[in-house]
XYZ file of C-alpha atoms in Angstrom:
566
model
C 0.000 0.000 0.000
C 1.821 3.057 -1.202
C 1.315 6.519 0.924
C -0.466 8.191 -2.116
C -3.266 5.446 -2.253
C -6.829 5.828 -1.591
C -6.298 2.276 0.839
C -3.363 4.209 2.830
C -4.742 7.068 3.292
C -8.091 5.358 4.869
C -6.040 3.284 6.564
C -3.971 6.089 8.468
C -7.696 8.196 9.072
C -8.986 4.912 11.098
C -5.847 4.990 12.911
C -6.190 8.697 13.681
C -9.592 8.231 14.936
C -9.100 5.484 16.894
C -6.197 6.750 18.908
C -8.335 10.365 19.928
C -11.228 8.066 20.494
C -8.995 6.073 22.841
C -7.688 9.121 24.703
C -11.276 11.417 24.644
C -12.461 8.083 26.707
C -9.567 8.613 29.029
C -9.808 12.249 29.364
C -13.803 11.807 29.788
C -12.975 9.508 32.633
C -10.072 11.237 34.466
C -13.008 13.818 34.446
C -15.601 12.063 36.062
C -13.140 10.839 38.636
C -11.979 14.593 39.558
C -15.138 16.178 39.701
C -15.363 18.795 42.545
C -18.201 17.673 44.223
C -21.498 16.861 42.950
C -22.459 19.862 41.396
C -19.568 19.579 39.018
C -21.703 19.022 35.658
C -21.887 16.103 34.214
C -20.017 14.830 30.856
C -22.453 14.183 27.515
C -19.906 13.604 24.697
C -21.338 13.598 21.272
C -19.703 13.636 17.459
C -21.428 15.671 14.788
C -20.511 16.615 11.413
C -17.336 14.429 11.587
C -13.715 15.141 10.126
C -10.403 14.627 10.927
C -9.270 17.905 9.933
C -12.016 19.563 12.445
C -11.009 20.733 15.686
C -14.118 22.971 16.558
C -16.894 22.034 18.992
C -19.987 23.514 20.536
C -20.347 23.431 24.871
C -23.561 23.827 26.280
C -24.522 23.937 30.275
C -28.704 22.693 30.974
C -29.578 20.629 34.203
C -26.250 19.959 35.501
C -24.977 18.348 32.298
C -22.565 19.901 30.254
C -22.671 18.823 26.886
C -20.226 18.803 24.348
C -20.688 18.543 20.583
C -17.520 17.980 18.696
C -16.220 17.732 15.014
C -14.378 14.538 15.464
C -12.537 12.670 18.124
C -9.314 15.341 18.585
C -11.915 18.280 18.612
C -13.349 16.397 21.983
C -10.192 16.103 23.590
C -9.382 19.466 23.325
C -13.373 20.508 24.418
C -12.698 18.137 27.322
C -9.477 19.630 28.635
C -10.278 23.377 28.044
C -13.473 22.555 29.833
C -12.057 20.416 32.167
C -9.912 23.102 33.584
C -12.676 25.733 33.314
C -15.475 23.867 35.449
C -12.462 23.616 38.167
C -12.031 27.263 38.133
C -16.328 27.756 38.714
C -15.384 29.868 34.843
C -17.284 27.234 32.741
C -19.390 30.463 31.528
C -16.806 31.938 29.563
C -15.670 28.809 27.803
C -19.600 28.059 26.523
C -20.704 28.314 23.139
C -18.949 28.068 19.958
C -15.388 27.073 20.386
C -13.100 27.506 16.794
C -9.252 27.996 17.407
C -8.015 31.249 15.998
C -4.948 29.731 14.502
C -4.907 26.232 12.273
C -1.396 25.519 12.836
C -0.175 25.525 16.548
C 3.159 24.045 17.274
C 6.050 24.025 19.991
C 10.030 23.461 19.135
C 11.206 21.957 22.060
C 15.213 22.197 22.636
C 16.922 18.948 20.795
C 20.015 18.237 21.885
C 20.812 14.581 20.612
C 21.818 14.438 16.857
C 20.915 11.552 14.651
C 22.056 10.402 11.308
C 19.306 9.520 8.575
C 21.585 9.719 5.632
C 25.265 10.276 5.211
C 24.470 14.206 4.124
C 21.644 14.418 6.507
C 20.746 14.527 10.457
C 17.921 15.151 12.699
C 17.945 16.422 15.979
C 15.924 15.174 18.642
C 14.603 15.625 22.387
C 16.091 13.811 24.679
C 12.522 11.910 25.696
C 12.746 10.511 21.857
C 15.776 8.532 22.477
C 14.680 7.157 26.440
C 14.138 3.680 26.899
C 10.870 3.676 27.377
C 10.161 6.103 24.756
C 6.906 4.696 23.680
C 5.450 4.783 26.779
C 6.715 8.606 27.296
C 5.452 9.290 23.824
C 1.369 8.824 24.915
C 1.990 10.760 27.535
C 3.276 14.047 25.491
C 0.941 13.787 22.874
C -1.530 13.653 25.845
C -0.143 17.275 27.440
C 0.645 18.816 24.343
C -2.989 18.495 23.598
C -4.213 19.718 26.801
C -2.005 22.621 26.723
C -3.705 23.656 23.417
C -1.209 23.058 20.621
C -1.813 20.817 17.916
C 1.961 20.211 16.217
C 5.572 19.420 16.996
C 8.612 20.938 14.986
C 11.385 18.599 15.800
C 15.261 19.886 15.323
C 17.887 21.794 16.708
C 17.213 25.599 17.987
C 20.801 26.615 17.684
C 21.121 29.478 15.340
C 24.038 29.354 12.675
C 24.650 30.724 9.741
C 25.827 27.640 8.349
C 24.694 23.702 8.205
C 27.056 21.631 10.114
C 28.786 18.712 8.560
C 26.902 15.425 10.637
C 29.146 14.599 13.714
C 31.225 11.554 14.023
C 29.503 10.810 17.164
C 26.076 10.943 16.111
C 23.187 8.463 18.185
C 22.339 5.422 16.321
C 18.574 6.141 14.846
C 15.747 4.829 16.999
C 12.728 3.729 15.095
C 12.057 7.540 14.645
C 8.897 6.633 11.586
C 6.670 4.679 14.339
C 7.478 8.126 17.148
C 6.029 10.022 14.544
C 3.228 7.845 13.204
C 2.482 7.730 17.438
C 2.106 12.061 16.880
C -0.249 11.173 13.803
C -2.125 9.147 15.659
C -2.834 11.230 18.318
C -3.537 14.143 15.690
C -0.582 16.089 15.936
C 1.274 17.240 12.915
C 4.601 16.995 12.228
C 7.277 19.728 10.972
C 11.087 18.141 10.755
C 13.844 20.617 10.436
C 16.918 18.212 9.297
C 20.314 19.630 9.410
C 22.113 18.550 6.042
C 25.947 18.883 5.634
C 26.983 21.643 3.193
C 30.374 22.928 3.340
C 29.995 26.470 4.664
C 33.008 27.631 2.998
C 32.091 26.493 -0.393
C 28.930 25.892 -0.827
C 26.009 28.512 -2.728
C 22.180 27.296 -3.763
C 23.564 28.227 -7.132
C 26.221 25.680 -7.403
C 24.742 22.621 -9.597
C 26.055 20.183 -6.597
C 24.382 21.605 -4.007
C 21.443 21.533 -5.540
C 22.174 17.967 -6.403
C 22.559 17.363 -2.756
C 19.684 18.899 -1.286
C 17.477 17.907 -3.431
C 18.559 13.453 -3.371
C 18.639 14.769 0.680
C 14.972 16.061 0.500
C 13.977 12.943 -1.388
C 15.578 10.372 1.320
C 13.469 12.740 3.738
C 10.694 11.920 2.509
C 11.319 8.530 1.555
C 12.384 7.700 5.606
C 9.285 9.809 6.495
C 6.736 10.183 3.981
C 3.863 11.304 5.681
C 5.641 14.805 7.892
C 3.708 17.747 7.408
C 5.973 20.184 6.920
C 9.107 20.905 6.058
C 11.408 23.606 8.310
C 14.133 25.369 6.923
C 16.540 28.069 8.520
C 17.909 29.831 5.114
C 21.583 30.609 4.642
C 20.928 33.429 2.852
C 23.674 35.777 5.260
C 26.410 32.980 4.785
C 29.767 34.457 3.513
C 30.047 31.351 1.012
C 26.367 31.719 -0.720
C 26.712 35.784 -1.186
C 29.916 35.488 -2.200
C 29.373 33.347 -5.200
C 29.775 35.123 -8.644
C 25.502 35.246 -9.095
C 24.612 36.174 -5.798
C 27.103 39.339 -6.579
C 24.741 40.305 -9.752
C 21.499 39.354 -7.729
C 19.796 41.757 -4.941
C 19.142 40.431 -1.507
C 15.508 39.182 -2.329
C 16.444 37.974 -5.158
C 19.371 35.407 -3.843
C 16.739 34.602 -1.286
C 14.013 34.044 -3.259
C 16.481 31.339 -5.490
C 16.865 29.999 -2.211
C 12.644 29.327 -1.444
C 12.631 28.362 -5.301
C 15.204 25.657 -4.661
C 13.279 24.395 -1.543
C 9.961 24.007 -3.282
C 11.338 22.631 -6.646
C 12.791 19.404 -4.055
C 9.449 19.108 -1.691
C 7.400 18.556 -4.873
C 4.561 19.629 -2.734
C 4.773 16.629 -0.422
C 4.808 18.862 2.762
C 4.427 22.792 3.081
C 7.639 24.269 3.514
C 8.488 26.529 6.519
C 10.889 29.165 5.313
C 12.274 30.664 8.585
C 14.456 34.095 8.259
C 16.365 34.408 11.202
C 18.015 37.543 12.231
C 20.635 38.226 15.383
C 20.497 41.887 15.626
C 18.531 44.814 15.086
C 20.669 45.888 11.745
C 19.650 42.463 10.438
C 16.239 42.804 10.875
C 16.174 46.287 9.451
C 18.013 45.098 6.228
C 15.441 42.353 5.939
C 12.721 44.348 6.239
C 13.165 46.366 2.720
C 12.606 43.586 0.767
C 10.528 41.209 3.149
C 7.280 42.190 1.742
C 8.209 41.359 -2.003
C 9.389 38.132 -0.902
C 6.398 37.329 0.661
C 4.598 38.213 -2.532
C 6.792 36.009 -4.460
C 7.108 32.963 -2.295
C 4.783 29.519 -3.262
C 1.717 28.495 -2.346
C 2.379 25.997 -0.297
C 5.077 27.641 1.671
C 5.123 29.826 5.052
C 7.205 32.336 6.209
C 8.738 31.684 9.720
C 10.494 35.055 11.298
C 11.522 35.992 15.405
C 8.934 38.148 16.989
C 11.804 40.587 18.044
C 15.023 42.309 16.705
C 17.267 39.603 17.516
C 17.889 36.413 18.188
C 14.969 33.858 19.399
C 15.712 33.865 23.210
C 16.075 38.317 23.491
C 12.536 38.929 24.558
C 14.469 42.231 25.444
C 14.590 43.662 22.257
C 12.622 45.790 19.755
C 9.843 44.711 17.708
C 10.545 42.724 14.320
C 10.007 45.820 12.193
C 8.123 43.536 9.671
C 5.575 43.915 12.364
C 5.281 47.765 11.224
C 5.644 47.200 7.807
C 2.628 44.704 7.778
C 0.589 47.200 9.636
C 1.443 50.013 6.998
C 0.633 48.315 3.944
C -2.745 47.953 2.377
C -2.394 44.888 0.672
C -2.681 41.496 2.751
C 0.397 39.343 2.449
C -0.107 36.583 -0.245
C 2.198 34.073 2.206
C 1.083 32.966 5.166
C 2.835 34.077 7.982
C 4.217 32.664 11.382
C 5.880 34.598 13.849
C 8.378 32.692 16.870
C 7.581 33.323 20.341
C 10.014 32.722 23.296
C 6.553 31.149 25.414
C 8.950 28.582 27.261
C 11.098 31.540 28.675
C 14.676 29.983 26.968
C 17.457 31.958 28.594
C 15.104 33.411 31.388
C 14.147 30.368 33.910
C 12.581 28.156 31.900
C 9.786 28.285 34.688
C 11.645 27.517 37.152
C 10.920 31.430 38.029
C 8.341 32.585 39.179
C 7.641 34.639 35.990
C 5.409 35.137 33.432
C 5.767 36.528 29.948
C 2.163 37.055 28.827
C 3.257 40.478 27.261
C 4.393 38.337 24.331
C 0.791 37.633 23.868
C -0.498 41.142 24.239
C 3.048 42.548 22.108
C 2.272 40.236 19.467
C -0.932 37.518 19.048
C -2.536 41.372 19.135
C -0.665 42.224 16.088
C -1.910 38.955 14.080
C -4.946 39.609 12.077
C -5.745 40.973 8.646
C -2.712 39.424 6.900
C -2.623 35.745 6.590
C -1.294 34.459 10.283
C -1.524 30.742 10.157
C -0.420 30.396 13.297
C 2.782 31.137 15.956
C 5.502 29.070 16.653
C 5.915 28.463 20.620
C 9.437 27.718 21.825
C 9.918 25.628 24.887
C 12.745 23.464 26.474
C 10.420 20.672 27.280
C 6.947 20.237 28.568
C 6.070 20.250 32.215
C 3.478 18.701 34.342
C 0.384 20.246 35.074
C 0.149 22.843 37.598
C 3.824 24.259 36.968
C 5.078 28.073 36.541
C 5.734 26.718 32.558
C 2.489 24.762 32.439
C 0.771 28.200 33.213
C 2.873 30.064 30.531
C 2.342 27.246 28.060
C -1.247 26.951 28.551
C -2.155 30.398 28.535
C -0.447 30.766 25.137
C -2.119 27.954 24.063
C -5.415 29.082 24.637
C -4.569 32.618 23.389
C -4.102 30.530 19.973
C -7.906 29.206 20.632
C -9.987 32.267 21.756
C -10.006 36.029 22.475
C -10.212 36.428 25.776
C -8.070 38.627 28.098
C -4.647 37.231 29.351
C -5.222 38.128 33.003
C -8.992 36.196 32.781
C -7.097 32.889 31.124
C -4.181 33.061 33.974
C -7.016 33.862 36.728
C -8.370 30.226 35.581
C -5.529 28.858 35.418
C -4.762 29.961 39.204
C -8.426 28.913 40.241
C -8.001 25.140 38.741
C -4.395 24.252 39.840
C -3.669 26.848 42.625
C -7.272 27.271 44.178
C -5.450 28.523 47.482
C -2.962 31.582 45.879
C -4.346 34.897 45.175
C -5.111 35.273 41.206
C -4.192 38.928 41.103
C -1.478 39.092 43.547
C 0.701 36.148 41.706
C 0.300 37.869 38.788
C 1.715 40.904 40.254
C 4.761 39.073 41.774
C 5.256 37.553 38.645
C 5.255 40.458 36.219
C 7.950 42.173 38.907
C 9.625 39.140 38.568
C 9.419 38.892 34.433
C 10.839 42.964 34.762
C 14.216 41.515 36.305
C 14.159 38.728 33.563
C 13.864 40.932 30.780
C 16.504 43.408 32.451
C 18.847 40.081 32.743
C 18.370 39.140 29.533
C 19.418 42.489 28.214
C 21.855 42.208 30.292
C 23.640 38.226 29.047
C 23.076 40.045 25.653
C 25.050 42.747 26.251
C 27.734 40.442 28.518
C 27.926 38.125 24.992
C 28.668 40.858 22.921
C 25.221 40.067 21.390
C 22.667 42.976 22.147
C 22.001 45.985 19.962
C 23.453 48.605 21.903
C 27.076 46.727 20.751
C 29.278 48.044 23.659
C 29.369 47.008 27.359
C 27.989 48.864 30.043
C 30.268 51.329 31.915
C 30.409 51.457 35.970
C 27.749 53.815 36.157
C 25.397 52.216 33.774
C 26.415 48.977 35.050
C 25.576 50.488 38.951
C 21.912 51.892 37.505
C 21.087 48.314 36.599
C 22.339 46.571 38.838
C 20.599 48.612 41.984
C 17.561 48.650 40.232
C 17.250 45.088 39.904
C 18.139 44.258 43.805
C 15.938 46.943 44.768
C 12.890 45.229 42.959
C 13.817 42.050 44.110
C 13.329 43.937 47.680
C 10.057 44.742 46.689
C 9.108 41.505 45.818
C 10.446 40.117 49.016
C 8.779 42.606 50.997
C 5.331 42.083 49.171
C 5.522 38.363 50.107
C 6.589 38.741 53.721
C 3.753 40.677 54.278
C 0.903 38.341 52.519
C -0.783 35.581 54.271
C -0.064 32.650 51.964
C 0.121 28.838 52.826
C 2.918 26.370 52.068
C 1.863 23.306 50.299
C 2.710 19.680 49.984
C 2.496 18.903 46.873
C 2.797 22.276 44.343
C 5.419 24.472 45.671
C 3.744 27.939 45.995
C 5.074 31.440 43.831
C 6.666 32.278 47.159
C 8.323 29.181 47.770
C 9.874 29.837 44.116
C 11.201 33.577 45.043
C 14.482 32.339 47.156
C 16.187 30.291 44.367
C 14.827 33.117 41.782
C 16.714 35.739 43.764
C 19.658 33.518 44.420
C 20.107 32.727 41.088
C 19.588 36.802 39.799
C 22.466 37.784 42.136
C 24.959 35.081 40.657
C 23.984 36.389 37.323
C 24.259 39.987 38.284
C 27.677 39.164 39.448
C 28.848 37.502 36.138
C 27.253 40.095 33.572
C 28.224 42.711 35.436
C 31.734 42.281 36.476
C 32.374 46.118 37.736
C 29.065 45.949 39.490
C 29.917 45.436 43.286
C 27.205 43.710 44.935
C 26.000 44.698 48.299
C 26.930 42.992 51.689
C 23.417 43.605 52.592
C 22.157 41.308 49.762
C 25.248 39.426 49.559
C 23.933 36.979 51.786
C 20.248 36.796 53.438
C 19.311 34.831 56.217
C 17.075 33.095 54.320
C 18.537 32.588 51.221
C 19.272 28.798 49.746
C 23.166 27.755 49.346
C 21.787 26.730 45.994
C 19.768 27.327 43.108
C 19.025 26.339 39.614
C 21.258 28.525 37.446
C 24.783 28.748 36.378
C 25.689 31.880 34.493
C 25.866 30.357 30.555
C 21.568 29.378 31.485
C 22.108 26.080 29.457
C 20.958 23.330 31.873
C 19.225 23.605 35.365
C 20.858 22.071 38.397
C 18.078 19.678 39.647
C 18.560 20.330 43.536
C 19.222 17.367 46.712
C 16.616 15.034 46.581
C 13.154 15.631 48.913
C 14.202 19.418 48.312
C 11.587 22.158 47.663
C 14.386 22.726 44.925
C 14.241 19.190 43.443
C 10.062 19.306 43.599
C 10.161 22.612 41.629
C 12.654 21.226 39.051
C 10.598 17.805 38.574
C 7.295 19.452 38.380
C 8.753 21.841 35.481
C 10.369 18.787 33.643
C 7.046 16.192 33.247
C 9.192 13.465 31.298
């Protein structure tokens, strides 16, 4: 049975169906289990106008019952855990009615650390879950959270920006059977994007060399030959490399012009097997700006089948710090819709800034930018994220509330209220939040900050004693303020779900070892050298690369596993 058939194609639908009917049955019972108390409506599932493709559904409250009519089996799960959540919170009300997702195409890069050979020219790679021994049984249990946080895809590669492909290392991890993970994703309705990394020499190589071409394009084929049912194709472009402007037609060619051979290229190998993902990637402000003159023309020119992928902000995909894209502005100005669709990347997983495991927020993205998406052809926002947590977390709250921002229009502040009510029924709503966004003002400070310490931000030179001095007071004194806000508010410690103050100590440990590294002339206080209260530890060293996990039966190590669900 080949994958173009009529047979195959049945065949993979039944399988589809049959998974989400498999895990709407578990959600539906997990929910009759957990209900409050008995006036907790109950659960009437019904399917009507069925598709696979249809993840709308209608709620309705009458006599105790809530009733849910859904458009096939993956449209119930997600009625069931938006609901699910909202009955918990006593907010059922505003999730009622009509329920279409504003965005068709939903889907989180997690970080991928472990690199994987599919071809000699060609490597993939992966999260570290993909490659655990008991990967298939940790694979149900992503596809479950993914869904319940909202999203509805997985891009799968590296997030490392580089202006170059590297050559596939040496030491590369043996391939697990990486077509049945992803026919597991399928099944559970989640679509898959692949960004390979394939070996072109970076001193050498341009797109309009005959055996490049050659390469990519047998690569592209043994893609899709491994993996023949992925739904989309990711690629970073090269168009910045020193090799591929260099070349003797890129010097008679304009920027948009040695880009747009570049999309070209990339569509003439899919063969319109998948969509391709064309992501622009920019480090700095200049970038962006040169970008920006001929972005719209490109966008006119590109496929129909292919999406534009760009960073929210004026730098790399971590500096939530920085400016606007200024494509932003230039969408907003012009009269015309774009003819591409479009798909901005949003740090939602706080890379580089806690990766929850502060007690911050960064809902502004969602506000800054999800406001920005209408009248030109958004298909949807790509959510970065080092991993997904349990339920209940600092991330979870981040993730979800993105997720349902992707789903409906309603305020941040009322989705993170429910989100408080269901999983923290015993913390203050409103205050949190306020702790939080105090917190998320030091985060954004310190990432500024790690840019500038890099060599990386904007402002291109390093900050000067008294600069240095201004920022660094600033941020101790709002950590202060934070401390001083919790000391004086009744809140209870818990057993199970460390609480946003339990979370502040390691936060503020961990912002005055930073403070200390990116700001070597900044002399820190004795008074906040060391607090009475203070941990000897906390989660971050000063590179923000990988958490340390904490001694066992620590509040630490509960935080840490709670934020890291597999």
């Amino acid at each position: 049975m080949t994958p173009n058939s009529e047979g195959y194609h049945a065949t993979k639908i039944k399988s589809i169906m049959r998974k989400c009917q498999e895990l709407a049955a578990i959600l539906a019972a997990e929910y009759a289990e957990n209900r409050i108390d008995k006036y907790s409506p109950a659960l009437i599932l019904s399917l009507k106008n069925w598709s696979k493709k249809n993840e709308s559904f209608r709620s309705s409250y009458s006599a105790g019952k809530l009733t849910i009519e859904a458009g096939s089996p993956l449209a119930q799960i997600y009625a069931i855990c938006q609901l699910n959540i909202a009955s918990k919170a006593c907010h059922l009300a505003d999730y009622l009615g009509e329920s279409h997702p504003r965005f068709p195409l939903r889907p989180l890069w997690l970080k991928a650390n472990i690199e994987i050979p599919l071809s000699p020219h060609m490597t993939l790679h992966l999260p570290d879950f993909m490659l655990a021994e008991d990967a298939s049984l940790l694979l149900p249990r992503f596809c479950k959270r993914l869904l319940e946080c909202g999203y509805n895809a997985i891009l799968i590669g590296t997030q490392v920006y580089s202006k170059t492909t590297p050559i596939p290392s040496p030491q590369s991890t043996s391939s697990p059977d990486l077509k049945a993970m992803l026919q597991q994703f399928h099944d559970h309705g989640i679509k898959v994007i692949l960004k390979p990394s394939i070996a072109l020499d970076s001193h050498t190589f341009s797109f309009f060399e005959q055996k490049v071409q050659t390469l990519l394009m047998t690569s592209i084929d043994t893609l899709f030959q491994l993996f023949p049912d992925i739904d989309a194709f990711f690629w970073e472009s090269l168009w910045q490399t020193e090799a591929y402007r260099s070349h003797a037609t890129a010097f008679e060619s304009t920027d948009p012009e040695i880009v747009l051979s570049e999309v070209r290229l990339l569509e003439k190998c899919l063969k319109k097997q998948a969509k391709l993902i064309f992501y622009l990637p920019n480090s700095s402000e200049k970038e962006a700006y040169q970008q920006v003159r001929w972005l719209p023309s490109l966008v006119d020119d590109m496929g129909p089948g292919s999406i534009l992928a760009f960073n929210a902000v004026c730098g790399a995909l971590y500096d939530d710090h920085e400016n606007n894209h200024p494509l932003w502005n230039a969408l907003r100005e012009s009269p015309d819709t774009s003819a591409t669709p479009l798909m901005p990347i949003l740090n939602v997983g706080l890379i580089k800034q806690g990766e929850g495991l502060w007690p911050t927020t960064n809902f502004e993205l969602i506000d800054r930018f999800l406001s920005r998406c209408y009248r030109h052809q958004f298909i949807g926002a790509i959510g970065l994220t080092g991993h997904l947590p349990q339920a209940g977390s600092v991330l979870d709250c981040n993730l979800w509330v993105l997720g349902q921002s992707l789903w409906r229009n309603l305020p941040v502040t009322l989705l993170a209220e429910t989100w408080f009510k269901a999983f923290r029924p015993k913390e203050n709503p409103l205050f949190c939040l306020k702790i939080m966004a105090l917190a998320r003002s030091i985060a954004l400070d310190m990432s500024f900050l790690r840019a500038n310490f890099e060599g990386k931000d904007s402002t291109s030179e390093p900050l000067k004693n008294e600069a240095a001095k201004i920022f660094g007071d600033s941020v101790l004194a709002r950590l202060k303020q934070i401390k001083w806000l919790l000391d004086n508010q009744k809140i209870q410690k818990f057993s199970q779900t460390p609480s946003i103050k339990e979370h502040f100590p390691f936060f503020a440990r961990d912002i005055k070892q930073l403070l200390t590294a990116f700001l070597p002339t900044f002399n820190l206080p004795l008074s906040h050298s060391m607090e009475n209260d203070e941990p000897t530890s906390s989660f971050w060293k000063a590179d923000l690369e990988t958490p340390i996990c904490g001694e066992k039966n620590s509040i630490m190590e509960v935080i840490f596993s709670q934020n890291h669900y597999l």
